[in-house]
Amino acid sequence: MYAPAGVKTSKDFPIPDTMKAWVLGDPGVLVLKNKPVPVPKKAEVLVRIDAVAICATDLDVIAHGPPALVQGGLPFNKNWTPGHEYMGTVVAQGPGVDEYKIGQRVTVEIHAGCGQCKRCREGMYTSCHNYGLNYGDVDKGHRANGFTTDGGFCEYQVNNINTLVAIADEMTDEEATLVVTAGTAMYGLTELGGLVAGESVVVTGPGPIGLLGVAVAKALGAQPVILTGTRDNRLKIGLELGADHVVNVTKEDPVEAVRRLNCGKGVDYVVECSGAPNGLNEAARMVNRGGKICLAAFPHQPVPVDVAFLVRNNIYLYGIRGEGKSATHRAEAFMRQKRFDATKIHTHTFALEDLPTALRYARERIEDAIKVVVKAKGVAVHKVAAE
Ligand SMILES: [Zn+2]
Ligand SMILES: [Zn+2]
């Protein structure tokens, strides 16, 4: 039985020595294997994974590698487990941990910075300068589960306590997997963008971050919130999540439509979530002078950009990598207060064993799949009274 030295466990949550884990072999090839259950160190806990959402970035990582960086290189054939948008239950505490109790339900954010580089010291742990340095002689303590360290397509994972977000009892497992997506939108709009109530926002691209970007922007008091995209069914969900207007870019020019809908003026913010080759140039023409563009999606090829237009119009541009500055905690607070219903973007649930099918649903958008979740089979819903 699992009983590592210095690690606190509970008889209420027996932990096996080994677990089922999906492991990435060659590009696109996942194999279900047995792995030892990992052991939490100082400032870490062991999380029993109850649900994991599939992200477009998982599809990229599994097929192509980046932005995963395992042992300094591509993630293939390194006995490495992907998956990063998971939630679960704390079942063991590393030495000295008392911040989270055994039995507590949590969701996770991805990046645990090294805590010692310049950016981590500034609180920007998603931009840690020691990204991926967590092995051998250069172990800086950085973790990004599902990118640089083992992730969530398995039964148990170790998390730094700073990556945990306590969730309300009423929040379902599926909804809890969406906190990090909402947290990413929150980070882009408030911490990086400085959005204040009453400012105008366009979100381009109704993927999961775009749709929850609409929801978060509206909950933050943005006015108007305009969503652009190509698929009417996704735009309709955007309306349900709080968009004041939607624009189908296959039917009308999005720049003209945005200006018309905002009284002939550009907006204060564009959150670019489409990754379309011309997405940035169009965003630049949607913002007003001095406006801000948050880049939350990446085109798969280098794209030409009209830099002179950006300069002449004093447009601010910032990329966003994940969910920094603890924005996930504020996103969870919004969801706890039911300021928006993130579950509108959850469409499918599969058993952990059926991960390849779940990935196919997400990749090919079968049955209009948006967020596809996998759950470890046989996980009973535990409700544990506070100790
Ligand atoms: Zn993700
Ligand atoms: Zn760092």
Tab-separated table of C-alpha atoms and ligand atoms in Angstrom:
chain	number	residue	atom	x	y	z
A	1	MET	CA	0.000	0.000	0.000
A	2	TYR	CA	1.030	3.578	-0.738
A	3	ALA	CA	2.804	4.968	2.342
A	4	PRO	CA	5.817	7.119	1.369
A	5	ALA	CA	7.901	8.571	4.197
A	6	GLY	CA	6.791	12.024	5.329
A	7	VAL	CA	3.547	11.905	3.323
A	8	LYS	CA	0.238	12.103	5.175
A	9	THR	CA	-2.598	9.890	3.914
A	10	SER	CA	-6.048	8.924	5.235
A	11	LYS	CA	-7.784	5.552	5.540
A	12	ASP	CA	-10.828	7.259	3.977
A	13	PHE	CA	-8.913	7.590	0.735
A	14	PRO	CA	-6.841	4.431	0.202
A	15	ILE	CA	-4.219	4.934	-2.492
A	16	PRO	CA	-2.844	2.086	-4.607
A	17	ASP	CA	0.863	1.817	-5.460
A	18	THR	CA	0.212	1.907	-9.184
A	19	MET	CA	-2.330	3.629	-11.402
A	20	LYS	CA	-3.603	3.665	-14.953
A	21	ALA	CA	-1.980	6.409	-17.013
A	22	TRP	CA	-2.034	7.327	-20.688
A	23	VAL	CA	1.487	7.691	-22.024
A	24	LEU	CA	2.531	9.485	-25.232
A	25	GLY	CA	4.620	7.334	-27.589
A	26	ASP	CA	5.281	8.483	-31.162
A	27	PRO	CA	3.362	11.570	-32.357
A	28	GLY	CA	-0.367	10.924	-32.065
A	29	VAL	CA	0.056	7.566	-30.277
A	30	LEU	CA	-1.252	7.138	-26.727
A	31	VAL	CA	-0.907	3.904	-24.755
A	32	LEU	CA	-2.679	3.079	-21.487
A	33	LYS	CA	-0.047	1.824	-19.026
A	34	ASN	CA	0.494	1.199	-15.353
A	35	LYS	CA	2.675	3.754	-13.613
A	36	PRO	CA	3.651	4.213	-9.964
A	37	VAL	CA	1.411	6.687	-8.126
A	38	PRO	CA	3.609	9.812	-7.771
A	39	VAL	CA	4.771	11.077	-4.386
A	40	PRO	CA	4.196	14.687	-3.246
A	41	LYS	CA	7.197	16.610	-1.938
A	42	LYS	CA	7.327	19.743	0.200
A	43	ALA	CA	4.523	22.203	-0.729
A	44	GLU	CA	2.819	19.533	-2.843
A	45	VAL	CA	-0.250	17.318	-2.534
A	46	LEU	CA	-1.425	14.189	-4.324
A	47	VAL	CA	-4.668	14.792	-6.233
A	48	ARG	CA	-6.957	11.900	-7.166
A	49	ILE	CA	-8.083	13.011	-10.609
A	50	ASP	CA	-11.862	12.893	-10.944
A	51	ALA	CA	-12.326	14.669	-14.302
A	52	VAL	CA	-10.141	16.114	-17.075
A	53	ALA	CA	-11.217	18.398	-19.902
A	54	ILE	CA	-9.558	18.175	-23.306
A	55	CYS	CA	-8.044	21.422	-24.588
A	56	ALA	CA	-7.055	22.279	-28.174
A	57	THR	CA	-3.512	22.566	-26.854
A	58	ASP	CA	-3.637	18.891	-25.798
A	59	LEU	CA	-4.412	18.013	-29.407
A	60	ASP	CA	-1.384	20.055	-30.557
A	61	VAL	CA	0.893	18.547	-27.938
A	62	ILE	CA	-0.116	14.961	-28.697
A	63	ALA	CA	0.216	15.398	-32.473
A	64	HIS	CA	3.176	17.792	-32.762
A	65	GLY	CA	4.880	18.290	-29.363
A	66	PRO	CA	5.118	22.036	-28.595
A	67	PRO	CA	4.364	23.812	-26.350
A	68	ALA	CA	5.142	20.684	-24.309
A	69	LEU	CA	8.812	20.534	-23.333
A	70	VAL	CA	9.834	17.348	-21.551
A	71	GLN	CA	13.410	16.813	-20.373
A	72	GLY	CA	14.491	19.698	-22.600
A	73	GLY	CA	12.921	18.416	-25.810
A	74	LEU	CA	9.909	16.973	-27.584
A	75	PRO	CA	7.539	14.938	-25.382
A	76	PHE	CA	7.518	11.744	-27.446
A	77	ASN	CA	8.539	8.323	-26.069
A	78	LYS	CA	9.492	9.717	-22.645
A	79	ASN	CA	6.922	7.796	-20.601
A	80	TRP	CA	5.154	11.135	-20.290
A	81	THR	CA	1.444	11.713	-19.583
A	82	PRO	CA	-0.349	14.727	-21.158
A	83	GLY	CA	-3.572	16.478	-19.978
A	84	HIS	CA	-3.723	19.722	-18.025
A	85	GLU	CA	-7.325	20.834	-17.357
A	86	TYR	CA	-8.210	18.544	-14.481
A	87	MET	CA	-9.901	18.582	-11.106
A	88	GLY	CA	-10.115	16.086	-8.288
A	89	THR	CA	-9.763	15.389	-4.607
A	90	VAL	CA	-6.743	15.900	-2.364
A	91	VAL	CA	-5.816	12.428	-1.048
A	92	ALA	CA	-2.310	12.919	0.390
A	93	GLN	CA	-0.277	15.824	1.731
A	94	GLY	CA	3.445	16.260	1.232
A	95	PRO	CA	5.670	17.143	4.197
A	96	GLY	CA	4.496	20.260	6.042
A	97	VAL	CA	1.360	20.839	3.953
A	98	ASP	CA	-1.669	22.094	5.876
A	99	GLU	CA	-3.137	24.507	3.313
A	100	TYR	CA	-5.426	21.864	1.793
A	101	LYS	CA	-7.073	19.010	3.664
A	102	ILE	CA	-7.373	15.397	2.599
A	103	GLY	CA	-10.829	14.972	1.057
A	104	GLN	CA	-10.996	18.550	-0.243
A	105	ARG	CA	-12.231	18.953	-3.811
A	106	VAL	CA	-9.998	21.154	-5.929
A	107	THR	CA	-9.416	22.199	-9.479
A	108	VAL	CA	-5.943	23.055	-10.718
A	109	GLU	CA	-4.182	25.707	-12.693
A	110	ILE	CA	-1.257	24.631	-14.773
A	111	HIS	CA	1.859	26.631	-14.007
A	112	ALA	CA	3.824	26.304	-10.803
A	113	GLY	CA	6.753	28.637	-11.375
A	114	CYS	CA	10.191	27.986	-9.935
A	115	GLY	CA	9.648	30.757	-7.367
A	116	GLN	CA	13.210	32.001	-7.746
A	117	CYS	CA	13.496	33.687	-11.164
A	118	LYS	CA	12.792	37.357	-11.895
A	119	ARG	CA	9.300	36.758	-13.317
A	120	CYS	CA	8.232	34.405	-10.538
A	121	ARG	CA	9.390	36.989	-7.995
A	122	GLU	CA	7.145	39.489	-9.796
A	123	GLY	CA	4.222	37.074	-9.499
A	124	MET	CA	4.279	36.224	-13.217
A	125	TYR	CA	4.803	32.517	-12.733
A	126	THR	CA	3.275	31.644	-16.118
A	127	SER	CA	6.284	33.410	-17.660
A	128	CYS	CA	8.820	31.585	-15.468
A	129	HIS	CA	12.339	31.863	-16.879
A	130	ASN	CA	13.026	28.316	-15.770
A	131	TYR	CA	10.176	26.846	-17.818
A	132	GLY	CA	10.725	23.142	-18.239
A	133	LEU	CA	13.757	22.970	-15.968
A	134	ASN	CA	12.647	20.262	-13.610
A	135	TYR	CA	14.920	17.319	-14.205
A	136	GLY	CA	18.346	16.019	-13.274
A	137	ASP	CA	21.012	18.563	-12.366
A	138	VAL	CA	18.877	21.511	-13.445
A	139	ASP	CA	15.812	20.856	-11.308
A	140	LYS	CA	14.523	24.358	-10.582
A	141	GLY	CA	11.214	23.101	-9.212
A	142	HIS	CA	9.206	24.471	-12.127
A	143	ARG	CA	6.124	22.400	-13.022
A	144	ALA	CA	3.523	22.779	-15.730
A	145	ASN	CA	1.598	19.528	-15.476
A	146	GLY	CA	0.640	18.301	-18.922
A	147	PHE	CA	3.371	20.433	-20.567
A	148	THR	CA	6.695	19.902	-18.816
A	149	THR	CA	5.732	17.379	-16.137
A	150	ASP	CA	3.232	14.510	-16.065
A	151	GLY	CA	-0.339	15.672	-16.526
A	152	GLY	CA	-3.893	14.586	-15.900
A	153	PHE	CA	-4.816	11.759	-18.285
A	154	CYS	CA	-4.299	9.303	-15.427
A	155	GLU	CA	-5.692	8.548	-11.963
A	156	TYR	CA	-3.427	10.552	-9.637
A	157	GLN	CA	-1.108	13.525	-10.001
A	158	VAL	CA	1.123	15.662	-7.812
A	159	ASN	CA	0.388	19.389	-7.631
A	160	ASN	CA	2.107	22.311	-5.966
A	161	ILE	CA	-0.302	23.865	-3.473
A	162	ASN	CA	-0.077	27.173	-5.375
A	163	THR	CA	-1.751	25.518	-8.371
A	164	LEU	CA	-4.826	24.416	-6.406
A	165	VAL	CA	-8.175	26.197	-6.355
A	166	ALA	CA	-10.730	25.072	-3.776
A	167	ILE	CA	-14.156	24.629	-5.354
A	168	ALA	CA	-17.688	24.898	-4.012
A	169	ASP	CA	-19.487	21.664	-3.077
A	170	GLU	CA	-22.252	22.517	-5.546
A	171	MET	CA	-19.853	22.748	-8.484
A	172	THR	CA	-19.895	19.585	-10.583
A	173	ASP	CA	-16.683	17.851	-11.611
A	174	GLU	CA	-17.289	18.841	-15.226
A	175	GLU	CA	-17.821	22.513	-14.395
A	176	ALA	CA	-14.729	22.538	-12.192
A	177	THR	CA	-12.542	21.484	-15.145
A	178	LEU	CA	-13.565	24.758	-16.854
A	179	VAL	CA	-12.266	27.071	-14.103
A	180	VAL	CA	-8.799	27.267	-15.640
A	181	THR	CA	-10.247	28.241	-19.032
A	182	ALA	CA	-12.304	31.012	-17.449
A	183	GLY	CA	-9.219	31.967	-15.422
A	184	THR	CA	-7.211	32.392	-18.612
A	185	ALA	CA	-9.810	34.831	-19.961
A	186	MET	CA	-9.838	36.632	-16.591
A	187	TYR	CA	-6.037	37.007	-16.605
A	188	GLY	CA	-6.070	38.427	-20.146
A	189	LEU	CA	-8.808	40.952	-19.427
A	190	THR	CA	-7.984	42.163	-15.931
A	191	GLU	CA	-4.404	41.448	-14.870
A	192	LEU	CA	-2.792	42.023	-18.281
A	193	GLY	CA	-5.425	44.234	-19.893
A	194	GLY	CA	-6.610	46.314	-16.946
A	195	LEU	CA	-10.241	46.148	-18.061
A	196	VAL	CA	-12.594	48.326	-16.033
A	197	ALA	CA	-16.391	48.170	-16.060
A	198	GLY	CA	-18.111	49.883	-18.947
A	199	GLU	CA	-15.349	49.415	-21.511
A	200	SER	CA	-16.070	47.696	-24.799
A	201	VAL	CA	-14.745	44.266	-25.776
A	202	VAL	CA	-14.661	42.165	-28.924
A	203	VAL	CA	-13.843	38.476	-28.692
A	204	THR	CA	-12.810	36.896	-32.000
A	205	GLY	CA	-13.224	33.118	-32.213
A	206	PRO	CA	-15.850	31.188	-30.229
A	207	GLY	CA	-13.653	28.367	-28.958
A	208	PRO	CA	-13.663	27.557	-25.229
A	209	ILE	CA	-11.452	30.517	-24.221
A	210	GLY	CA	-13.386	32.849	-26.520
A	211	LEU	CA	-16.776	31.757	-25.204
A	212	LEU	CA	-15.704	32.000	-21.574
A	213	GLY	CA	-13.936	35.269	-22.491
A	214	VAL	CA	-17.357	36.624	-23.434
A	215	ALA	CA	-18.819	35.371	-20.161
A	216	VAL	CA	-16.027	36.826	-18.024
A	217	ALA	CA	-16.009	40.164	-19.886
A	218	LYS	CA	-19.747	40.529	-19.375
A	219	ALA	CA	-19.513	39.528	-15.714
A	220	LEU	CA	-16.793	42.176	-15.304
A	221	GLY	CA	-19.188	44.813	-16.614
A	222	ALA	CA	-17.900	45.275	-20.161
A	223	GLN	CA	-20.322	46.992	-22.567
A	224	PRO	CA	-20.874	46.074	-25.307
A	225	VAL	CA	-19.396	42.595	-25.651
A	226	ILE	CA	-19.258	41.466	-29.274
A	227	LEU	CA	-18.354	37.935	-30.398
A	228	THR	CA	-17.239	37.103	-33.941
A	229	GLY	CA	-16.958	33.638	-35.500
A	230	THR	CA	-17.892	31.381	-38.373
A	231	ARG	CA	-20.346	28.941	-36.802
A	232	ASP	CA	-23.847	30.047	-35.849
A	233	ASN	CA	-24.277	27.304	-33.243
A	234	ARG	CA	-21.196	28.549	-31.363
A	235	LEU	CA	-22.263	32.193	-31.702
A	236	LYS	CA	-25.628	31.264	-30.189
A	237	ILE	CA	-23.848	29.899	-27.101
A	238	GLY	CA	-21.960	33.201	-26.982
A	239	LEU	CA	-25.279	35.032	-26.764
A	240	GLU	CA	-26.358	32.711	-23.941
A	241	LEU	CA	-23.106	33.494	-22.105
A	242	GLY	CA	-23.689	37.241	-22.282
A	243	ALA	CA	-22.582	38.582	-25.679
A	244	ASP	CA	-24.571	41.694	-26.599
A	245	HIS	CA	-23.988	41.086	-30.310
A	246	VAL	CA	-22.574	38.303	-32.460
A	247	VAL	CA	-21.128	38.604	-35.958
A	248	ASN	CA	-20.858	35.709	-38.383
A	249	VAL	CA	-17.729	36.607	-40.373
A	250	THR	CA	-18.794	34.422	-43.305
A	251	LYS	CA	-21.829	36.699	-43.761
A	252	GLU	CA	-20.492	40.194	-43.050
A	253	ASP	CA	-17.215	42.040	-42.719
A	254	PRO	CA	-16.285	41.760	-39.037
A	255	VAL	CA	-14.446	45.098	-38.842
A	256	GLU	CA	-17.342	47.036	-40.348
A	257	ALA	CA	-19.836	45.130	-38.214
A	258	VAL	CA	-17.950	45.844	-34.982
A	259	ARG	CA	-17.717	49.561	-35.757
A	260	ARG	CA	-21.399	49.714	-36.660
A	261	LEU	CA	-22.398	47.881	-33.469
A	262	ASN	CA	-20.238	50.200	-31.329
A	263	CYS	CA	-21.676	53.492	-32.557
A	264	GLY	CA	-19.169	53.880	-35.401
A	265	LYS	CA	-16.144	53.625	-33.105
A	266	GLY	CA	-13.561	50.983	-32.408
A	267	VAL	CA	-13.668	49.080	-29.128
A	268	ASP	CA	-11.311	49.278	-26.161
A	269	TYR	CA	-10.208	45.626	-26.214
A	270	VAL	CA	-10.027	42.751	-28.613
A	271	VAL	CA	-9.365	39.286	-27.262
A	272	GLU	CA	-8.055	37.391	-30.298
A	273	CYS	CA	-9.026	33.748	-29.812
A	274	SER	CA	-9.367	32.633	-33.445
A	275	GLY	CA	-5.735	32.095	-34.378
A	276	ALA	CA	-6.795	33.015	-37.937
A	277	PRO	CA	-3.926	34.225	-40.165
A	278	ASN	CA	-5.459	37.704	-40.500
A	279	GLY	CA	-6.796	37.756	-36.928
A	280	LEU	CA	-4.324	40.332	-35.607
A	281	ASN	CA	-4.694	42.720	-38.565
A	282	GLU	CA	-8.458	42.621	-38.213
A	283	ALA	CA	-8.249	43.051	-34.443
A	284	ALA	CA	-6.087	46.154	-34.983
A	285	ARG	CA	-8.867	47.659	-37.080
A	286	MET	CA	-11.518	46.761	-34.509
A	287	VAL	CA	-9.869	48.594	-31.579
A	288	ASN	CA	-9.862	52.344	-31.231
A	289	ARG	CA	-6.600	54.320	-31.060
A	290	GLY	CA	-4.770	53.367	-27.900
A	291	GLY	CA	-6.797	50.175	-27.623
A	292	LYS	CA	-5.494	46.811	-26.486
A	293	ILE	CA	-5.286	43.438	-28.181
A	294	CYS	CA	-4.844	40.265	-26.165
A	295	LEU	CA	-3.485	37.378	-28.244
A	296	ALA	CA	-4.890	34.167	-26.770
A	297	ALA	CA	-4.596	31.825	-29.776
A	298	PHE	CA	-1.665	30.937	-31.953
A	299	PRO	CA	-1.705	30.627	-35.749
A	300	HIS	CA	0.137	27.484	-36.829
A	301	GLN	CA	2.303	29.410	-39.329
A	302	PRO	CA	4.113	32.782	-39.100
A	303	VAL	CA	1.746	35.502	-40.357
A	304	PRO	CA	2.340	38.990	-41.882
A	305	VAL	CA	1.332	41.844	-39.577
A	306	ASP	CA	0.697	45.516	-40.473
A	307	VAL	CA	3.093	46.903	-37.880
A	308	ALA	CA	2.862	50.500	-39.139
A	309	PHE	CA	-0.862	50.494	-38.402
A	310	LEU	CA	-0.208	49.338	-34.837
A	311	VAL	CA	2.447	52.034	-34.334
A	312	ARG	CA	0.459	54.880	-35.866
A	313	ASN	CA	-2.535	54.044	-33.701
A	314	ASN	CA	-0.696	53.437	-30.454
A	315	ILE	CA	-2.168	49.963	-30.135
A	316	TYR	CA	-1.056	47.774	-27.242
A	317	LEU	CA	-0.449	44.122	-27.984
A	318	TYR	CA	0.101	41.376	-25.451
A	319	GLY	CA	0.360	37.632	-25.658
A	320	ILE	CA	-1.056	35.468	-22.914
A	321	ARG	CA	0.225	32.108	-21.842
A	322	GLY	CA	-2.303	30.473	-19.569
A	323	GLU	CA	-3.910	31.654	-16.433
A	324	GLY	CA	-1.469	33.726	-14.349
A	325	LYS	CA	-1.657	35.872	-11.205
A	326	SER	CA	-4.100	33.486	-9.512
A	327	ALA	CA	-6.891	34.657	-11.851
A	328	THR	CA	-8.341	31.143	-11.595
A	329	HIS	CA	-9.363	31.911	-7.999
A	330	ARG	CA	-11.375	34.910	-9.182
A	331	ALA	CA	-12.855	32.919	-12.058
A	332	GLU	CA	-13.960	30.257	-9.575
A	333	ALA	CA	-15.534	32.996	-7.429
A	334	PHE	CA	-17.563	34.191	-10.424
A	335	MET	CA	-18.654	30.636	-11.195
A	336	ARG	CA	-19.488	29.994	-7.529
A	337	GLN	CA	-21.768	33.053	-7.631
A	338	LYS	CA	-23.316	31.760	-10.868
A	339	ARG	CA	-22.405	34.949	-12.692
A	340	PHE	CA	-22.299	32.793	-15.824
A	341	ASP	CA	-22.956	29.172	-16.660
A	342	ALA	CA	-19.685	27.724	-17.927
A	343	THR	CA	-21.302	24.303	-18.349
A	344	LYS	CA	-22.884	25.579	-21.574
A	345	ILE	CA	-19.579	24.773	-23.279
A	346	HIS	CA	-19.311	21.244	-21.826
A	347	THR	CA	-20.772	18.872	-24.409
A	348	HIS	CA	-19.464	15.313	-23.875
A	349	THR	CA	-18.136	13.030	-21.130
A	350	PHE	CA	-16.202	9.770	-21.640
A	351	ALA	CA	-14.491	7.275	-19.363
A	352	LEU	CA	-10.729	7.686	-18.940
A	353	GLU	CA	-10.262	4.376	-20.806
A	354	ASP	CA	-11.968	5.930	-23.828
A	355	LEU	CA	-9.564	8.867	-24.095
A	356	PRO	CA	-8.712	8.222	-27.788
A	357	THR	CA	-12.429	8.454	-28.659
A	358	ALA	CA	-12.791	11.590	-26.538
A	359	LEU	CA	-9.818	13.179	-28.317
A	360	ARG	CA	-11.372	12.334	-31.674
A	361	TYR	CA	-14.636	14.012	-30.649
A	362	ALA	CA	-12.721	17.135	-29.625
A	363	ARG	CA	-10.487	17.175	-32.720
A	364	GLU	CA	-13.192	16.490	-35.314
A	365	ARG	CA	-15.902	18.394	-33.394
A	366	ILE	CA	-18.181	15.385	-33.674
A	367	GLU	CA	-21.758	16.232	-32.634
A	368	ASP	CA	-20.652	19.891	-32.276
A	369	ALA	CA	-18.298	18.948	-29.446
A	370	ILE	CA	-16.801	21.920	-27.605
A	371	LYS	CA	-15.433	20.801	-24.247
A	372	VAL	CA	-15.037	17.054	-23.945
A	373	VAL	CA	-14.351	15.681	-20.459
A	374	VAL	CA	-12.976	12.291	-19.424
A	375	LYS	CA	-13.633	10.817	-15.988
A	376	ALA	CA	-11.894	8.020	-14.162
A	377	LYS	CA	-14.342	5.119	-14.020
A	378	GLY	CA	-15.734	4.096	-10.673
A	379	VAL	CA	-15.087	7.412	-8.974
A	380	ALA	CA	-17.901	7.825	-6.505
A	381	VAL	CA	-18.884	11.392	-5.708
A	382	HIS	CA	-17.377	11.979	-2.294
A	383	LYS	CA	-18.676	14.605	0.036
A	384	VAL	CA	-16.519	14.857	3.085
A	385	ALA	CA	-17.478	16.965	6.052
A	386	ALA	CA	-14.904	19.582	6.921
A	387	GLU	CA	-12.529	18.309	9.576
B	1	ZN	ZN	-5.810	24.243	-21.947
B	2	ZN	ZN	10.445	31.095	-12.213
